[in-house]
Coordinates of C-alpha atoms in Angstrom, one line a residue:
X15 CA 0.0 0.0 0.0
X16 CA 0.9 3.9 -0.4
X17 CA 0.7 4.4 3.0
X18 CA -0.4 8.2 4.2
X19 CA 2.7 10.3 3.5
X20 CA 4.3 11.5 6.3
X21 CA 4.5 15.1 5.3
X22 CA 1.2 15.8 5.3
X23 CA -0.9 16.6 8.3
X24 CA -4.3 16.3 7.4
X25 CA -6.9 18.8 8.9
X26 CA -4.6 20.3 11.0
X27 CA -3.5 23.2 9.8
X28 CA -4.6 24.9 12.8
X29 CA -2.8 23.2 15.4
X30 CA 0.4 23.0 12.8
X31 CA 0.4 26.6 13.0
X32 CA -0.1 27.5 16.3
X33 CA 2.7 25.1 17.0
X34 CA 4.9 27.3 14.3
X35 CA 4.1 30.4 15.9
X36 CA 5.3 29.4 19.7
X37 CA 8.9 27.1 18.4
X38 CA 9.7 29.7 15.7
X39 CA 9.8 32.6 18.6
X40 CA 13.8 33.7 19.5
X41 CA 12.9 32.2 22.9
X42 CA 11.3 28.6 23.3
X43 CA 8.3 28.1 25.6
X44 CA 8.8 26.5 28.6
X45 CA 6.9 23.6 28.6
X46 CA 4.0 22.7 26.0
X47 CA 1.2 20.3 26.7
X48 CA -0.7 18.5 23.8
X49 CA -3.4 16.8 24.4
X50 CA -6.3 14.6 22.8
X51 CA -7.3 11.0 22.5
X52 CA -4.9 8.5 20.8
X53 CA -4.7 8.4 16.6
X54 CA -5.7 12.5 16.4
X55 CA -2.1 13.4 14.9
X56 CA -0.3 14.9 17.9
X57 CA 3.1 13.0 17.6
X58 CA 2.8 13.5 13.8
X59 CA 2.6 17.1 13.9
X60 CA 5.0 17.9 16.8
X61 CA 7.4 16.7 15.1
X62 CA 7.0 18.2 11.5
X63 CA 6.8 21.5 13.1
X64 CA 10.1 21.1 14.9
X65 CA 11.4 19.5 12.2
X66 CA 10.6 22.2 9.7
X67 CA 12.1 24.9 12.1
X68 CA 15.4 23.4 11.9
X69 CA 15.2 22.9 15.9
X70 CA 17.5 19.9 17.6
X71 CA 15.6 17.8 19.7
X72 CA 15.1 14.4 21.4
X73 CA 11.6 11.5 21.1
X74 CA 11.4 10.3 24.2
X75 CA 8.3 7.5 24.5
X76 CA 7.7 6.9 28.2
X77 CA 6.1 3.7 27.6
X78 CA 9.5 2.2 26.1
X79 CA 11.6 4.3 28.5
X80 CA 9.7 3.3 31.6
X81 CA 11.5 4.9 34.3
X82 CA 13.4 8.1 35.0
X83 CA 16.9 7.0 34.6
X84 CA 16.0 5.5 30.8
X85 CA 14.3 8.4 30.0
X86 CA 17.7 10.9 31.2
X87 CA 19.8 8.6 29.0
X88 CA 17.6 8.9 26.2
X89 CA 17.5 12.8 25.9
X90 CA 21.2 12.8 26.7
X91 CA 22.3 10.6 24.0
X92 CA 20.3 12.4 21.5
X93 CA 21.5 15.6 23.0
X94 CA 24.8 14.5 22.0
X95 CA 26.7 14.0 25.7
X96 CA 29.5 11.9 25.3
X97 CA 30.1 11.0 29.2
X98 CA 29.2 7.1 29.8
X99 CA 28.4 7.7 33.3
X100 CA 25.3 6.6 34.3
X101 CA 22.4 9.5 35.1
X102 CA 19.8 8.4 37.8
X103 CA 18.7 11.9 39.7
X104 CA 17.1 14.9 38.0
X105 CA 20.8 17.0 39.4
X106 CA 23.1 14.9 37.4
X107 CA 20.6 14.9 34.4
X108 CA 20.9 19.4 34.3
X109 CA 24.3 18.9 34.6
X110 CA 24.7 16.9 32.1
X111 CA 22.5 19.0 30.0
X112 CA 24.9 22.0 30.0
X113 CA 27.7 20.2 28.7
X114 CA 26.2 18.9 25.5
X115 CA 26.8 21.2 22.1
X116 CA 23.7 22.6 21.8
X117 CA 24.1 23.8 25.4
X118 CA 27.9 25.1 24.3
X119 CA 26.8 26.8 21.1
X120 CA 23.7 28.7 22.7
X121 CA 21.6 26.7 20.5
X122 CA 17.9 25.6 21.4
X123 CA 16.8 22.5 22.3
X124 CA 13.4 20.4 22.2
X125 CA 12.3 17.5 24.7
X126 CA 9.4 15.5 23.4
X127 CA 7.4 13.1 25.9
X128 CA 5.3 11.1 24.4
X129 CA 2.6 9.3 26.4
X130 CA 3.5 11.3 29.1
X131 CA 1.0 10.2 31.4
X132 CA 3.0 7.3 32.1
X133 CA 4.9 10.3 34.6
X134 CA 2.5 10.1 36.6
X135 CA 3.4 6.9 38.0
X136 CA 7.2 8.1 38.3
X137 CA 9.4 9.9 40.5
X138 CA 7.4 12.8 42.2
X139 CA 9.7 15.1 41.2
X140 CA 9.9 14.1 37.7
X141 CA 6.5 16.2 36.2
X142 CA 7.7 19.6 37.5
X143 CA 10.9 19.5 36.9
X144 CA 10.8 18.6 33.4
X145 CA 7.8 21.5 33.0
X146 CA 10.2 24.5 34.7
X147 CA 13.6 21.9 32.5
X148 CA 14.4 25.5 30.8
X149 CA 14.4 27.7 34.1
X150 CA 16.6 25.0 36.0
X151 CA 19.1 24.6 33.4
X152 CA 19.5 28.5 32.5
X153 CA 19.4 26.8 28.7
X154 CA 16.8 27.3 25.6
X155 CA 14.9 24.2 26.0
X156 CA 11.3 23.5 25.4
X157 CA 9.3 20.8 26.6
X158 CA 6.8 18.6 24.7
X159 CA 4.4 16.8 26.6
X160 CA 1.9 14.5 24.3
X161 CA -0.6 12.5 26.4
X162 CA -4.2 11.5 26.2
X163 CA -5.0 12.7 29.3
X164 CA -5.8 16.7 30.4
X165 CA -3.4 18.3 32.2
X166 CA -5.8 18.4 35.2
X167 CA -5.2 15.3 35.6
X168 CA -1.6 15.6 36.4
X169 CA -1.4 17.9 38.7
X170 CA -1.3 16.5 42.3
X171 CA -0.8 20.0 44.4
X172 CA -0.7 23.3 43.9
X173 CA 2.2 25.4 42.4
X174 CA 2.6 23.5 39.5
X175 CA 4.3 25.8 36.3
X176 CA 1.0 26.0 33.7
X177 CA 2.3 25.0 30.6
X178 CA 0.9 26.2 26.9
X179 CA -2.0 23.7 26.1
X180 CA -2.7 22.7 22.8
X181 CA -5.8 20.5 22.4
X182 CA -6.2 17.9 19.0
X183 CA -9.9 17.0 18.4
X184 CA -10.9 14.1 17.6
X185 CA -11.5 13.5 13.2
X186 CA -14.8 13.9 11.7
X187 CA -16.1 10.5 9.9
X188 CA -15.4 12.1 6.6
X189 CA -12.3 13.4 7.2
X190 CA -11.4 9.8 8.3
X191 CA -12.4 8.4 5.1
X192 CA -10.1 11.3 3.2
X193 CA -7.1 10.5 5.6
X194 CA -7.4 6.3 5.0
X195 CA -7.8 6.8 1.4
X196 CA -4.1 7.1 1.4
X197 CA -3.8 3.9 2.1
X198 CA -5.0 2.7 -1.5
X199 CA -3.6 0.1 -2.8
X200 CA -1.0 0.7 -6.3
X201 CA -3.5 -2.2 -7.8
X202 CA -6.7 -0.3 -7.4
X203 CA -7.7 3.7 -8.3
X204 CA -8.6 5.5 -5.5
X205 CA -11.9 6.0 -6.0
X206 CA -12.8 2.0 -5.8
X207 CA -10.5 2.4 -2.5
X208 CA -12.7 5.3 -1.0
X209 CA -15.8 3.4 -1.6
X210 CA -14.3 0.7 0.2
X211 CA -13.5 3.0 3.2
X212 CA -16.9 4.3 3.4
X213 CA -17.9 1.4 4.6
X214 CA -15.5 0.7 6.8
X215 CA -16.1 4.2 8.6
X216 CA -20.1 3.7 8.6
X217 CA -20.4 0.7 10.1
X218 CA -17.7 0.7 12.7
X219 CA -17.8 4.7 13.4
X220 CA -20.3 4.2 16.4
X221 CA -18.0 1.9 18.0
X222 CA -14.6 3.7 17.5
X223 CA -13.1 6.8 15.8
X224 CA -9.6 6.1 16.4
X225 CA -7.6 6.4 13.0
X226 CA -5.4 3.3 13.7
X227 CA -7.8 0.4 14.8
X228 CA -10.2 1.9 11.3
X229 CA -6.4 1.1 9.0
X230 CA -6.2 -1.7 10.8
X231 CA -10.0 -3.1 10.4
X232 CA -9.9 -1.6 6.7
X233 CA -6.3 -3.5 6.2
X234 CA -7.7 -6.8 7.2
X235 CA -11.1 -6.9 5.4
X236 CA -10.1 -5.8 1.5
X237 CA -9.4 -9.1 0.7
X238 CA -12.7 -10.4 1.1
X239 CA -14.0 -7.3 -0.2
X240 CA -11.8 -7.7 -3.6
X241 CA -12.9 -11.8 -3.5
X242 CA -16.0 -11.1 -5.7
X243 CA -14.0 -9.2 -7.9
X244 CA -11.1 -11.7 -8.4
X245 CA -13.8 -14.4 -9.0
X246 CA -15.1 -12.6 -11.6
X247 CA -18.9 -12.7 -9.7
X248 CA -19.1 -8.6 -9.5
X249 CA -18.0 -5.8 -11.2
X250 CA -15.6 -3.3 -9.3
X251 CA -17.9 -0.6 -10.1
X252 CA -21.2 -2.1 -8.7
X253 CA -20.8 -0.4 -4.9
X254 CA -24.4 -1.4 -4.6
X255 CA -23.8 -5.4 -4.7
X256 CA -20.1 -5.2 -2.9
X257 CA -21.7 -3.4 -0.2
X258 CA -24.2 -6.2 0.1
X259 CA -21.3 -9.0 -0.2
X260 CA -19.1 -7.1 2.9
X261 CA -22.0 -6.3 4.9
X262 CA -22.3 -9.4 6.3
X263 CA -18.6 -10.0 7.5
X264 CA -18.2 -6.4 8.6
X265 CA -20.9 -7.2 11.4
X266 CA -19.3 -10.2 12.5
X267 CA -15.8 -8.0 12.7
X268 CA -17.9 -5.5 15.0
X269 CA -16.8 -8.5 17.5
X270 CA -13.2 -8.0 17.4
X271 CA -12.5 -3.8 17.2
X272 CA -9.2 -3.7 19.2
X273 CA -8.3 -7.7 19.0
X274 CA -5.7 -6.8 16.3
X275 CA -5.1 -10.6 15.7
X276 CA -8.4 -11.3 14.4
X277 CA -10.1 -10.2 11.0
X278 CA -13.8 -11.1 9.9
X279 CA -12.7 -14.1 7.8
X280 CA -10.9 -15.3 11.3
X281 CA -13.8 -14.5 13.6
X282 CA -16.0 -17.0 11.6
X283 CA -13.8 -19.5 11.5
X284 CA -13.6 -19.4 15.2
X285 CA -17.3 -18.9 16.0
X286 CA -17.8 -22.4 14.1
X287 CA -15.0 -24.0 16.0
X288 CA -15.6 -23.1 19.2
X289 CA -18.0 -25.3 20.6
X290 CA -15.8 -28.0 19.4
X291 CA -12.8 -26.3 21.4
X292 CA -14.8 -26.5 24.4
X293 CA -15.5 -29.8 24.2
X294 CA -11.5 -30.4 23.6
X295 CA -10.7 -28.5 27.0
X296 CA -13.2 -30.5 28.9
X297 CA -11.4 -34.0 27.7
X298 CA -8.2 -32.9 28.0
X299 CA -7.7 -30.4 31.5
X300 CA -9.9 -32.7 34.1
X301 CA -8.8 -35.4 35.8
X302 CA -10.2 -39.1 35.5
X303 CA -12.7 -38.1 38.9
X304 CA -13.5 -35.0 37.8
X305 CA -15.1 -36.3 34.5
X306 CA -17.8 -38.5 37.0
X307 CA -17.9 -35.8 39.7
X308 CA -18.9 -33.4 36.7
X309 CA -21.0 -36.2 35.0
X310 CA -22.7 -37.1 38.7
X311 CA -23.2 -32.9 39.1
X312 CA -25.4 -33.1 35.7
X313 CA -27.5 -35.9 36.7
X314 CA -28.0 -34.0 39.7
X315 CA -29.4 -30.9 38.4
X316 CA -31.1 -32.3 35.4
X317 CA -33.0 -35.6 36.9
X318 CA -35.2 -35.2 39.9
X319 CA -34.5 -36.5 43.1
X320 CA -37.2 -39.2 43.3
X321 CA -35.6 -40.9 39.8
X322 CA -32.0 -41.5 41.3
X323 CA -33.4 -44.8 43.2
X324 CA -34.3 -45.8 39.6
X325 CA -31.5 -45.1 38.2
X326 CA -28.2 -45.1 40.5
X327 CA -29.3 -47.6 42.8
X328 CA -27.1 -51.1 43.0
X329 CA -30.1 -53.1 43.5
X330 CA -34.0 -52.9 43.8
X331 CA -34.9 -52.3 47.3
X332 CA -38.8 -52.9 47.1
X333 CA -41.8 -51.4 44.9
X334 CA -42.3 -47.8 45.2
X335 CA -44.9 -46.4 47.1
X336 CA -48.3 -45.1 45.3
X337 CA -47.1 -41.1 46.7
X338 CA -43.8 -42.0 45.3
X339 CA -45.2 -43.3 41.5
X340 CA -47.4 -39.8 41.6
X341 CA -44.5 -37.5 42.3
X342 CA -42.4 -38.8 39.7
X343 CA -45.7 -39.0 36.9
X344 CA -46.4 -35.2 38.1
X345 CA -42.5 -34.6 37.7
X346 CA -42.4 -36.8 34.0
X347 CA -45.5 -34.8 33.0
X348 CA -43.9 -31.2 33.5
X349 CA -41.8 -29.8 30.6
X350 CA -38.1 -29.7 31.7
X351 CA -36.5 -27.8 28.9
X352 CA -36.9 -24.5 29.8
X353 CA -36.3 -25.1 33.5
X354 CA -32.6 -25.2 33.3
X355 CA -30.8 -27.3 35.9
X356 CA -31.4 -27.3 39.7
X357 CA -29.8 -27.1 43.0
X358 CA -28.7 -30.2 44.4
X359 CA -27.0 -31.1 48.0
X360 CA -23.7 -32.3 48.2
X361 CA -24.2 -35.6 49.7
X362 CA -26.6 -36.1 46.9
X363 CA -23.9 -35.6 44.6
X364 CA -21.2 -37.9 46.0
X365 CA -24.2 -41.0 46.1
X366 CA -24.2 -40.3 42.2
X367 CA -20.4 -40.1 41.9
X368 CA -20.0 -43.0 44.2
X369 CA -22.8 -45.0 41.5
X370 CA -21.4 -44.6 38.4
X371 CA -17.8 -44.6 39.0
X372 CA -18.1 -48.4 38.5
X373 CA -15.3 -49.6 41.5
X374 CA -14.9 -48.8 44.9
X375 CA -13.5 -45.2 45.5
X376 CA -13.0 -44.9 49.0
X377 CA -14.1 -40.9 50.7
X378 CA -10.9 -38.7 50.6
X379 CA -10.3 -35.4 50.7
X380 CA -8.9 -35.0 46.9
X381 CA -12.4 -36.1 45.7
X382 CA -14.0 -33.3 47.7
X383 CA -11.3 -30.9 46.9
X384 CA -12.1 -31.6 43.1
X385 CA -15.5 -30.2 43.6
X386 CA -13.4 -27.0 44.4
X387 CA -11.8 -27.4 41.2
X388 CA -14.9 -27.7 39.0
X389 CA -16.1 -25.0 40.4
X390 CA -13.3 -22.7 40.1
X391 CA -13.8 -23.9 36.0
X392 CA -17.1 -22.3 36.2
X393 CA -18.7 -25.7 35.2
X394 CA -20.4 -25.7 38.7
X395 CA -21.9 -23.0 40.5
X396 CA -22.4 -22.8 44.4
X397 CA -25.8 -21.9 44.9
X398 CA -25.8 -22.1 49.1
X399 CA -23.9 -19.0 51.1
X400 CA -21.1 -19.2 53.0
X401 CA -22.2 -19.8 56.3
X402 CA -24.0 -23.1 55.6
X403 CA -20.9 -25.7 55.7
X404 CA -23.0 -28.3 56.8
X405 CA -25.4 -28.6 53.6
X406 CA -23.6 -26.8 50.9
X407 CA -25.5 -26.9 47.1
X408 CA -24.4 -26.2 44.1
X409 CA -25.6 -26.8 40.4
X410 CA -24.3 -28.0 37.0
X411 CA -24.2 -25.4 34.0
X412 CA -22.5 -27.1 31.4
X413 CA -24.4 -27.9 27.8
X414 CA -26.0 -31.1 27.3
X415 CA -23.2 -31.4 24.1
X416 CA -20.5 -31.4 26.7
X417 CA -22.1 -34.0 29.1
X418 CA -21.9 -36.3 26.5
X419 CA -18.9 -36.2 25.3
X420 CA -17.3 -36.1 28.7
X421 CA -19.3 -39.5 29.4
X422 CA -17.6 -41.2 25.9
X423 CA -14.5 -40.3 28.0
X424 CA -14.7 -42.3 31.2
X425 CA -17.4 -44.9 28.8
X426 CA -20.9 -43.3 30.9
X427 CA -24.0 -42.5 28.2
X428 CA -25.4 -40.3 29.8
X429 CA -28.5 -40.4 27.6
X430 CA -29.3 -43.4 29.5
X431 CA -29.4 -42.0 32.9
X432 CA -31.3 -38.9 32.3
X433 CA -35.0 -38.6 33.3
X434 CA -36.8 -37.4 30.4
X435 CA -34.5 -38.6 27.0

């Protein structure tokens, strides 16, 4: 792709001047705080301005240079200082400072820190000495602070130096779709690329403006945008039927704005697999007694009580009673499917476990502290409070897909134990 060319800083020409009016006076300002939210051009034009004045200066990103010593070493080295001594206190650093050439020949000198509310969480004294840098040096140097955050939000007590602030609103939607057409492809004219953009911008406008996740989404999408065309199935001039084509995988990359990884095509592919990865978890992260604890937990909370001497009991233990046979009819008659599964008592649960685990598992505390375990999964839920450690409950919440196809794991079919299959 073309790519936007750096030397143009679209739709702001008013910031770009005001910039050029305060670094092009005989004495540098202080300190200059720019503002705005992320992808408005800040960086960009900073440093055009001082680059077209002919002005030395030093990028300093306070994300890569994390702490105050990195961040001294940085502005040094671009400032020219030869000294490999190291530079840990704000003393050493304007020291340092007035032995570099700029210093020597009189010239002036610009600081830029980028992301500078990472200064926040530095060295107290870091944020007002950098903003009053030129006053405690005795030197020409201006300060550049670029942040996403208003300066409000730095100041932590008073007598703080107010520095110039220079705000960068946010782009319009079609001044975004003029700035990404820049990014058109040599293969394609631009306006088949700005058509393309234009949807881009309207569908994903309402759920962010920011320039770089809109090249990003745009980036990721052409080629199934272009797939129609390659095919032969559209013409490149029908907007009408490509919009209708996109549409579709647009919505489904309204799912992943800011997952940089994943593009429409990608999402799909996932959505389709990801019952099946589920599934693969479950048979391969739990444990051979966690499978029939979680198997036992599902019988629990889908059959009703009354049906577990039916169907977990060793042996037949007599006929059941008349109030018994209505309960379970009354039960069998009700519709279960929109129910969802119920409560159940734990000592309910280990009679199940201790039924369909098929040999004798003697009571210890690593089956109980498996219940833990399940539950930390989130494929149990504990439904009792705290206080009641003598009759805790809990209840099953996996699909009916993934009961199954734990049971072909430990050779359970769980079709044959529920109630109403």
């Amino acid at each position: 792709m073309n790519g936007i060319n750096e030397s143009l800083c679209l739709y702001r020409d008013k910031e770009f001047s005001l910039l050029k009016v305060l670094l092009g006076d005989s004495i540098l300002p202080k300190s200059i705080f720019i503002y705005g939210n992320s992808a408005t051009g800040k960086t960009l034009v900073t440093k055009k301005v001082i680059q077209s004045s002919g002005l030395q200066y030093s990028s300093v990103s306070c994300t890569e240079c994390f702490n105050s010593k990195l961040i001294y070493q940085k502005i040094l080295s671009d400032a020219g200082h030869s000294s490999e001594k190291s530079c840990s206190t704000m003393m050493d650093f304007c020291r340092y400072l007035a032995q570099c050439t700029f210093a020597l020949l009189g010239q002036p000198f610009c600081i830029i820190l980028d992301k500078a509310e990472r200064l926040r969480k530095m060295d107290c004294n870091l944020l007002p000495s950098f903003l009053r840098l030129g006053e405690l040096t005795k030197l020409d140097i201006s300060v550049l602070f670029i942040s996403e955050l208003i300066y409000e939000k730095f100041v932590t007590s008073s007598g703080f130096y107010e520095p110039i602030k220079i705000h960068f609103k946010n782009y319009a939607k079609d001044q975004l779709k003029d700035i990404m057409t820049y990014d058109c492809p040599d293969d394609f004219s631009t306006d088949f690329y700005k058509g393309y953009v234009t949807a881009i911008v309207d569908v994903f406008f309402h759920i962010t403006n920011n320039l770089t996740e809109l090249r990003h989404l745009a980036t990721v999408n052409f080629s199934k945008y272009c797939e129609p065309i390659v095919e032969g199935e559209i013409d490149k001039n029908d907007y009408r039927r490509l919009w209708a084509k996109i549409m579709p995988h647009l919505k489904k990359a309204l799912q992943t704005v800011y997952l940089r990884e994943v593009s429409s095509v990608q999402w799909e592919t996932m959505q389709e697999k990801s019952n099946y990865d589920k599934t693969i978890k479950a048979q391969v992260e739990l444990p051979y007694y966690s499978k029939h604890l979680l198997l036992a937990a599902f019988f629990a909370s889908y059959n009703p009580a009354n049906s577990d001497r039916r169907f977990f009991a060793k042996r037949c233990v007599g006929k059941m009673s008349s109030r018994a046979k209505r309960s379970v009819k009354s039960i069998k008659n009700s519709d279960k499917k929109f129910l969802g599964p119920k409560p159940f008592q734990l000592d309910r649960l280990m009679a199940i476990f201790y039924s369909i685990a098929g040999e004798a598992v003697s009571p210890s505390a690593n089956i109980l502290s498996q219940i833990s375990t399940l539950v930390t999964l989130k494929l149990l839920v504990k439904c009792s409070s705290d206080d009641q450690i003598d009759v805790p409950k809990y209840k099953c919440i996996v699909p009916l897909e993934l009961a199954i196809a734990v049971g072909k794991q430990v050779e359970v079919d769980v079709l044959q134990y529920l109630y109403d299959t």
